[in-house]
XYZ file of C-alpha atoms in Angstrom:
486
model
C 0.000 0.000 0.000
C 2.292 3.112 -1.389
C 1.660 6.435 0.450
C -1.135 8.624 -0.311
C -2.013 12.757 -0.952
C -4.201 15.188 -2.223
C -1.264 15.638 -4.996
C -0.865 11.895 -5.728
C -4.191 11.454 -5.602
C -4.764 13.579 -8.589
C -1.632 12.545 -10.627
C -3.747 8.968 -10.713
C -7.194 9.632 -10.583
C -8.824 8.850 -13.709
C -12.952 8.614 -13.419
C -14.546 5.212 -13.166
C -17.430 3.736 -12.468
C -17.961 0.801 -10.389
C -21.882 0.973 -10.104
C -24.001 3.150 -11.913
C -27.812 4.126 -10.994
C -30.589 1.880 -12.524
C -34.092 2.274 -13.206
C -36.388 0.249 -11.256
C -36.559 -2.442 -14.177
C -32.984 -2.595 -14.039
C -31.732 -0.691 -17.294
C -28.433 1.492 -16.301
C -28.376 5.212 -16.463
C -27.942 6.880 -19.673
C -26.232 10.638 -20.345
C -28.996 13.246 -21.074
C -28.269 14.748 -24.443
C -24.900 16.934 -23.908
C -23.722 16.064 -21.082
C -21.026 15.476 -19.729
C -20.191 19.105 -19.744
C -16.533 20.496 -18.875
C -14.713 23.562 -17.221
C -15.232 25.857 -20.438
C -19.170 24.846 -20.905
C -20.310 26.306 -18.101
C -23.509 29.011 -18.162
C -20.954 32.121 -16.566
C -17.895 31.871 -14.579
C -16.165 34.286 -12.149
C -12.434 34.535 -11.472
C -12.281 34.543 -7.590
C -9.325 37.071 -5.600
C -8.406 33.764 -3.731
C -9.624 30.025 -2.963
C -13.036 29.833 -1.950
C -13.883 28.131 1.699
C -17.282 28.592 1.843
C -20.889 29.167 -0.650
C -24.122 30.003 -0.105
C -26.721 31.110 -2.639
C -29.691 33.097 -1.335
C -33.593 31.667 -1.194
C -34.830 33.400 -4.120
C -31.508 32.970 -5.601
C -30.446 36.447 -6.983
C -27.575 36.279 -4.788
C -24.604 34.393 -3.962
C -21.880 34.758 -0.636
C -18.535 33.448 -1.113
C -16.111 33.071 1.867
C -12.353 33.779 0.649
C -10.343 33.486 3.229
C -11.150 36.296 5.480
C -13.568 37.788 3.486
C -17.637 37.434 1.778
C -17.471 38.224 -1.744
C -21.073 39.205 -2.495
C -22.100 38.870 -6.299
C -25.196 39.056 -8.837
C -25.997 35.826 -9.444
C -27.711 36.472 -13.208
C -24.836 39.523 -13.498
C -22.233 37.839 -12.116
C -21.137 41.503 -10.591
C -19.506 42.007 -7.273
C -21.435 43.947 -5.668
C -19.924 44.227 -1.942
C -17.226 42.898 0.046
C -17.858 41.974 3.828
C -15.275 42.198 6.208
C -15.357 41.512 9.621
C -13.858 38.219 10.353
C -10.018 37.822 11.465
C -9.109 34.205 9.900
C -10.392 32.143 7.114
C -14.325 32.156 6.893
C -15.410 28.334 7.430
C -19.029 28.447 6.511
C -21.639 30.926 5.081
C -25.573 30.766 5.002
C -28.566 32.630 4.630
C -31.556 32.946 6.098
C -34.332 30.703 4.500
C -37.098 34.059 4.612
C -36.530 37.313 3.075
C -37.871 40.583 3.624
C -40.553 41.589 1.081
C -40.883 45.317 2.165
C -37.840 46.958 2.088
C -36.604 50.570 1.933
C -33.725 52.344 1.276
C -31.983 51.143 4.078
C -33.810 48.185 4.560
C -32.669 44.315 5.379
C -33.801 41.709 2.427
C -31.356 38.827 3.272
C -29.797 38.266 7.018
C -26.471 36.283 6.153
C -24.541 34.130 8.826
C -20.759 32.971 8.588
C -18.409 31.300 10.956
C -14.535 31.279 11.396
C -12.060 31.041 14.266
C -11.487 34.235 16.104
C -7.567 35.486 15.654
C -8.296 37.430 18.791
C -9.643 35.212 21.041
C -7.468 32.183 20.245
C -4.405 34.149 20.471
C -5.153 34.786 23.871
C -3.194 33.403 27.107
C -3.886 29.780 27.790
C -5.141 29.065 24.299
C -7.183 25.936 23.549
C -8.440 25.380 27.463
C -10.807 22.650 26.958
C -14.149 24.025 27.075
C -13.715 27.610 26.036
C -14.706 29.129 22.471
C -12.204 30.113 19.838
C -14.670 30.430 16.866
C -17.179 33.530 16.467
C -20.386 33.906 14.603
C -21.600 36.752 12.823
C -24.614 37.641 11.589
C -24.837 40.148 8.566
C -27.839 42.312 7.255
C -27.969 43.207 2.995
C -30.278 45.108 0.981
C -31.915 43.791 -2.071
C -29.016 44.496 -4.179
C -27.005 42.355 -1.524
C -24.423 45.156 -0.463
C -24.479 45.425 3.708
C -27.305 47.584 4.780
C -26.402 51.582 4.462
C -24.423 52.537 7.572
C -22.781 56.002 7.935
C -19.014 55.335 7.734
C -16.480 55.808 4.625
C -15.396 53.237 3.209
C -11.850 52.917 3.930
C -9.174 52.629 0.998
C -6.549 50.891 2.783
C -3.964 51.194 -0.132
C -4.065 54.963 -0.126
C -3.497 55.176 3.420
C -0.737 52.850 3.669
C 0.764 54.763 0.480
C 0.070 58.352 2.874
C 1.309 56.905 5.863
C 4.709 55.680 4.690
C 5.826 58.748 2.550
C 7.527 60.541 5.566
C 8.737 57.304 6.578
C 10.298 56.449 3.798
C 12.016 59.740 3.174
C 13.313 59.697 6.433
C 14.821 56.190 5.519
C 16.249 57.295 2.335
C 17.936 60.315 3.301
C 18.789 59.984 6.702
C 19.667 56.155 6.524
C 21.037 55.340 3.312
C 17.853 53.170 2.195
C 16.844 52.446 -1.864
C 13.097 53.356 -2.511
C 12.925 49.785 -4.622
C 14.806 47.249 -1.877
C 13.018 44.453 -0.585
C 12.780 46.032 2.816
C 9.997 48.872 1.745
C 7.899 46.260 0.087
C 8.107 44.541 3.658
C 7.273 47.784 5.564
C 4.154 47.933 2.968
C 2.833 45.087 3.121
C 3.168 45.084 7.142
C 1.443 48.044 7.196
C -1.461 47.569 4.537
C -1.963 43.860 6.818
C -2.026 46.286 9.882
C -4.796 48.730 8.411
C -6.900 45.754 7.617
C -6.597 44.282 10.665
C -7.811 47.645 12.374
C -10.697 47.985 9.955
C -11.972 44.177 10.842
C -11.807 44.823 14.500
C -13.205 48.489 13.559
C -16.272 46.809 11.426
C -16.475 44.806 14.250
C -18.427 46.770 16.712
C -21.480 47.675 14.601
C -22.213 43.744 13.838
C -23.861 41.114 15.854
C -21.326 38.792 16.668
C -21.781 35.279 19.343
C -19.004 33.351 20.377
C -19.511 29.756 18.941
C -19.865 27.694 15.546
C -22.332 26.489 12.703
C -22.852 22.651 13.137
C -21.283 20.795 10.624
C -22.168 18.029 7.696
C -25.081 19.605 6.055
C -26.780 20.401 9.650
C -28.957 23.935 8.542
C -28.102 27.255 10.109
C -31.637 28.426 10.486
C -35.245 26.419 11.763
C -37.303 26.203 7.852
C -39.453 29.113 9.133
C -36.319 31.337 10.028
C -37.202 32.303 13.299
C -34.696 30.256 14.901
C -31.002 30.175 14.704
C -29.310 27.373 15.850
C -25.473 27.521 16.535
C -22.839 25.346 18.737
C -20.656 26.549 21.971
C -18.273 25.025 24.055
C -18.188 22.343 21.487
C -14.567 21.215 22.331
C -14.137 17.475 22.626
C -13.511 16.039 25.859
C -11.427 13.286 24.247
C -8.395 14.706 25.725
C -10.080 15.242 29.266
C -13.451 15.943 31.115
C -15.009 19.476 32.781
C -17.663 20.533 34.317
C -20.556 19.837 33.301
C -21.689 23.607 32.636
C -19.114 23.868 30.385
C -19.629 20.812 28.041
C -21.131 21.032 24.143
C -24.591 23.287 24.058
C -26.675 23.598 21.348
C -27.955 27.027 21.300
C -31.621 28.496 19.320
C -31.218 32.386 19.092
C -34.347 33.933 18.485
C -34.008 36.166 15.136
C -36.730 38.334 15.767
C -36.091 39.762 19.331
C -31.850 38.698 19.041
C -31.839 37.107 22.286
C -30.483 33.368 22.818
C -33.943 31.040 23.826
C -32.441 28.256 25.173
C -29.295 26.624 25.665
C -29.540 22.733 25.559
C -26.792 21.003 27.308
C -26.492 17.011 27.886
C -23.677 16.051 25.281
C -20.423 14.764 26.769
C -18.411 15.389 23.490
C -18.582 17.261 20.232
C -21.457 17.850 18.659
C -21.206 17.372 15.110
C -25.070 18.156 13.476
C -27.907 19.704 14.592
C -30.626 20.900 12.954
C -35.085 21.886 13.651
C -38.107 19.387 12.055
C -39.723 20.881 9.224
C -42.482 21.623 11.164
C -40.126 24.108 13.576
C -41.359 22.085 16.846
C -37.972 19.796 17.652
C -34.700 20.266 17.838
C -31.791 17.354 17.555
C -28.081 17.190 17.884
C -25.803 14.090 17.215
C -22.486 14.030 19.007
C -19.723 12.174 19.068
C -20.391 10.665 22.792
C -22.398 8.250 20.696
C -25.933 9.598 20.952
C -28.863 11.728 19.808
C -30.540 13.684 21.268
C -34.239 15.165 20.799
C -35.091 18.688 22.047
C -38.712 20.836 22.189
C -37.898 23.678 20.225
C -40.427 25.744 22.366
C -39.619 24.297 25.799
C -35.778 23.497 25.636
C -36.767 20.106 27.187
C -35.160 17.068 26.114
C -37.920 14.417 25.112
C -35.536 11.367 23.720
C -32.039 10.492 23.842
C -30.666 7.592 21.304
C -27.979 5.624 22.533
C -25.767 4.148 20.295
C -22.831 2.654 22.344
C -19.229 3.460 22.227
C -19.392 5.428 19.172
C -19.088 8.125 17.087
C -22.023 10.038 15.305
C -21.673 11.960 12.442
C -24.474 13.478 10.595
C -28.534 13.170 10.780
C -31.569 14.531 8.780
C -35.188 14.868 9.891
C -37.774 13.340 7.473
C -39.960 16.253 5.394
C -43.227 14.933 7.719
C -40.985 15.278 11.483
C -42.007 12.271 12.310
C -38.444 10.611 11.833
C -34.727 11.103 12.459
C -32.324 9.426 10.585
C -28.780 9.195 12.056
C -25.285 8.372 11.198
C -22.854 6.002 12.795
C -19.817 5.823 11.990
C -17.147 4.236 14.197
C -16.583 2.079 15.160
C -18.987 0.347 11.813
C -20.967 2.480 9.930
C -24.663 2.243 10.163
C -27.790 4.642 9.193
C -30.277 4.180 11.684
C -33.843 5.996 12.053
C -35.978 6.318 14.509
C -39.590 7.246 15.394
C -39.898 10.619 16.831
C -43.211 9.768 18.523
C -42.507 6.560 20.172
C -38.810 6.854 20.468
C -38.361 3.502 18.756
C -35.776 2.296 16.224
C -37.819 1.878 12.594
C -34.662 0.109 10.800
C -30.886 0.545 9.693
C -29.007 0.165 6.828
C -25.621 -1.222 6.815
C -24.232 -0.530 3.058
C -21.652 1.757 3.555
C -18.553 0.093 4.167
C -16.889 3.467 6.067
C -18.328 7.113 6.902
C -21.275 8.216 5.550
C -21.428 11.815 6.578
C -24.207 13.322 4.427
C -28.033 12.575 4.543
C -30.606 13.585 2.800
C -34.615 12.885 2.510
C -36.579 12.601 -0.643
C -39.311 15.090 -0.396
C -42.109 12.458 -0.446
C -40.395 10.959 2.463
C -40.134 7.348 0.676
C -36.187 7.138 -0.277
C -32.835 8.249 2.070
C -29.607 8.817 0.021
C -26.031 9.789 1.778
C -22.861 9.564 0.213
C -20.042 7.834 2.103
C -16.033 8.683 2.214
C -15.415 5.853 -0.258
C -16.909 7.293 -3.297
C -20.573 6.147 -3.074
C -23.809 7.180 -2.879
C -26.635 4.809 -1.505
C -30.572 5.205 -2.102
C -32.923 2.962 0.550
C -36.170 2.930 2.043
C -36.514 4.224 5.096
C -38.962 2.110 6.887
C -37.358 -1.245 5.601
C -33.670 -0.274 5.220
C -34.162 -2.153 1.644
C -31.697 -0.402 -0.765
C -32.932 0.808 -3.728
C -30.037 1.832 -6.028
C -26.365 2.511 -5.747
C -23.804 4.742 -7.601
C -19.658 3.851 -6.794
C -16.281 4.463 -8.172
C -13.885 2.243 -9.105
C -10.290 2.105 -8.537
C -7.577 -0.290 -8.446
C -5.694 1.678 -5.526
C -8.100 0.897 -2.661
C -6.240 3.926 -0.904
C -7.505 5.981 -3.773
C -10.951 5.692 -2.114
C -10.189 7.958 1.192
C -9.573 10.906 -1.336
C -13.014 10.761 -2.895
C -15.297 10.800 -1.065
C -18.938 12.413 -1.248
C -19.215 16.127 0.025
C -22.616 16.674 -0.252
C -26.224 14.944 -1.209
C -29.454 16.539 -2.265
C -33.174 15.882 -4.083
C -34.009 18.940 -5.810
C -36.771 19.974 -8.367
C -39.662 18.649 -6.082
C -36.994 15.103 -5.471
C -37.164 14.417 -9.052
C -33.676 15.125 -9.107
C -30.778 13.768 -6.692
C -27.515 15.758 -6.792
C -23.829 15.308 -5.679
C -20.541 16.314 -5.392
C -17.479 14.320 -5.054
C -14.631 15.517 -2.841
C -12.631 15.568 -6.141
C -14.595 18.423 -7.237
C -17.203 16.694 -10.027
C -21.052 17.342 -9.343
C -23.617 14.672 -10.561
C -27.078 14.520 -11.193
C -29.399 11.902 -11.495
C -33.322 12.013 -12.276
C -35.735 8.867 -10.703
C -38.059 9.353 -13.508
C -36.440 9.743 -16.477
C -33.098 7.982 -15.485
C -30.915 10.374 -17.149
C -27.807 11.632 -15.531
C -26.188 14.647 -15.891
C -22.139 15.542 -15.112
C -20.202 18.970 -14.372
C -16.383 18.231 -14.105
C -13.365 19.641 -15.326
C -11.304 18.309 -19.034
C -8.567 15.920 -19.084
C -6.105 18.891 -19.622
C -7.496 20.433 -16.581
C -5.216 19.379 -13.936
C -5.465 20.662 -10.229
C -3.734 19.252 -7.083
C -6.081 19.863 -4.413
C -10.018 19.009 -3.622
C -12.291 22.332 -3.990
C -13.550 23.419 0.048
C -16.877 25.560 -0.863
C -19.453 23.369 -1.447
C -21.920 23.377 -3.870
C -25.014 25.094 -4.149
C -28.779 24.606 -6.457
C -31.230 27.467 -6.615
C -34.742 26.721 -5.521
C -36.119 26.375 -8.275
C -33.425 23.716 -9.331
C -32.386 25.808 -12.210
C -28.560 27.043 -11.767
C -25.928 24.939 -9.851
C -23.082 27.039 -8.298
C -19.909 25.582 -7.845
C -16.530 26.916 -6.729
C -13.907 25.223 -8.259
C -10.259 24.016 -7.155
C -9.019 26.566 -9.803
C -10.016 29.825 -8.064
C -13.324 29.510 -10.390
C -16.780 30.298 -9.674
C -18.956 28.294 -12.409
C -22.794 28.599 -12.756
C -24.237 26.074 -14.870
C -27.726 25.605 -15.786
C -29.349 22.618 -14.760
């Protein structure tokens, strides 16, 4: 078994497949007409100043967030403009979303979309006694735009950070040339410069800072939704350290948290997990709350309340990911060490309905058919899995092959989803390819790059489909944002 990276991994990787989706009577998928499609065929593409770590599109779909590194890049989703740059975080932005409601009476000055990111706070964790067990190094922040997307009017300047730097270091400079011998072009100005432009930005973060509602903590993770569907609710992780590495008090282990959006106060705070949470997420119907941790079970909150009504135990395990079913009247949950298992359970009687055991390692993202009749999740080997619910019968699969069974860590499936009423199932592979498959007709559809498109790294922002399961967004390993039309 030879050694094994991102870099290798792409050097080798040539697309396979092991198993292919079938219709019910058996006959294997078939292309829809012009497809596959490559980097080149896409709808509109945007160059990006950077990587991106994080997407979100908004619920009517005009707009579309993009975390690079510090920063949300805010553009026109039919323009493909930029139209404003948020700033306000002090590392790497992890994860954008935005509210599922928008404002339909708005003014001048008024808020049409309420955007939420996440990222580690540079201040906080470069504190004394960094990483105590139990304390929060990640912030929250919760952002207000108008209808054209820019952040809501406020009174300050903008602040052109190049022009003061250049302002700032004239005397300097000067004074270094004539009084110290210095060259204007040497490689120590450009380090002066570039210290000071970092230094400016810094102060305007911490500056933009104070006029935004920030809360110490982090998004939940694997799919788990930002907001309850009604978008009343935010729901948001603290203390979420794991205690693998030593227990604390109780008061200061893993809490869920449900922030009210209209009166921005926190409702409840649900404690009860003994290590990290890793999803969380509201019913449908915006009456219960669960979390799945990694102290091997599940728990099952009243959103109203804050009471716990059910807690699944699953052993000495680890829990990964979960979804609700579209009627509320199910949880599906994912195990996945020390074997992996999909389990769901009745949300009424607190009984286990079935579980599926295909997935031969993680299986980290879930999803429900709207009709509430199929699961699919896509596992860390490069599959995807469809199965009923109620019977844990499988229905269909979808794999890729490779020789190189170590191949398999480094392709794994980011993300699952039924769109276009769950007519439609789409995915995208770690490698960066997004896939579509439709139940009824089965026709499958594929966005990837060429065979001279090389990259050496797996794309971070995930994927995103507009409501109306018309434009897939994806940000590319190249530094590309592509909109194609589904």
């Amino acid at each position: 078994m030879r050694c094994m990276n991102q870099s290798t991994f792409f050097e080798n990787y040539v697309y396979a497949l092991e198993h292919d989706f079938c219709s019910p009577t058996g006959e294997p998928a078939t292309w829809a007409p012009g497809y596959p499609r490559y980097w080149g065929q896409e709808t509109a593409k945007v160059q990006l100043e950077g990587k991106a770590n994080a997407l979100a599109l908004s619920p009517d779909s005009k707009i579309i967030a993009v975390g690079i590194d510090r920063e949300i890049h805010i553009f026109n989703a039919e323009t493909q403009e930029r139209v404003d740059v948020l700033r306000g975080h002090t590392c790497a932005v992890e994860q954008v979303e935005f509210a599922p409601k928008i404002s339909n009476t708005v003014g001048s000055e008024g808020t049409r979309y309420v955007l939420v990111s996440t990222g580690e706070d540079l201040e906080e964790s470069a504190g004394e006694g960094y990483r105590h067990e139990g304390y929060d190094y990640a912030v929250i922040v919760l952002w207000e735009l108008d209808e054209r997307g820019r952040l809501r009017q406020k009174e300050d300047r903008p602040v052109d950070v190049d022009t003061l730097t250049s302002r700032t270091l004239q005397p300097l400079v000067s004074d270094l040339v004539s009084n110290y011998g210095w060259k204007r072009d040497e490689k120590a100005m450009g380090a002066i410069e570039q210290a000071m432009k970092k230094a400016l930005l810094n102060a305007v973060s911490l500056h933009e800072q104070e006029s935004k509602l920030r809360l110490q903590g982090e998004l939940a993770s694997f799919g788990s939704p930002a907001f309850s569907p009604d978008g009343k609710t935010m729901i948001y992780l603290s203390q979420n350290e794991t205690t693998q590495h030593g227990l604390r008090d109780s008061a200061l282990l893993p809490c869920v948290n449900l922030w009210d959006m209209q009166s921005r106060s926190l409702r409840h705070r649900l404690l009860g997990h003994t290590d990290s949470i890793m999803w969380a997420g509201m019913s449908p119907d915006n009456t219960l709350v669960a979390s799945i941790a990694w102290d091997g079970t599940a728990r099952i909150w009243n959103a109203n309340s804050g009471d716990c009504v059910h807690v699944f135990g699953f052993g000495d395990c680890q829990l990964w990911s979960g979804a609700f079913s579209p009627d509320s009247k199910y949880l599906a949950v994912s195990q996945g060490s020390p074997r992996t298992h999909i389990h769901v359970y009745d949300l009424q009687s607190g009984q286990s309905v079935s579980r599926f055991d295909g997935f031969r390692h993680w299986a980290r993202t879930l999803a429900w058919s709207p009709d509430g009749t199929v699961i699919a999740a896509g596992g860390d080997s490069g599959t995807v899995r469809l199965w009923d619910p109620l019977t844990g019968e499988e229905r269909m699969q979808w794999r890729l092959a490779f020789e190189d069974p170590v191949m398999r860590s480094f392709a794994g499936i980011q993300s699952v989803q039924f769109v276009d009423e769950g007519r439609k199932l789409v995915f995208r592979t770690q490698e960066g390819t997004v896939e579509t498959y439709d139940l009824q007709s089965n026709l499958k559809q594929q966005f990837t790059r060429g065979t001279g498109d090389k990259i050496d790294t797996s794309p971070e922002g995930r994927m995103a489909v507009s409501s109306d399961a018309q434009l897939l967004v994806v940000p590319d390993a190249d530094g590309v944002l592509r909109l194609w039309n589904l």
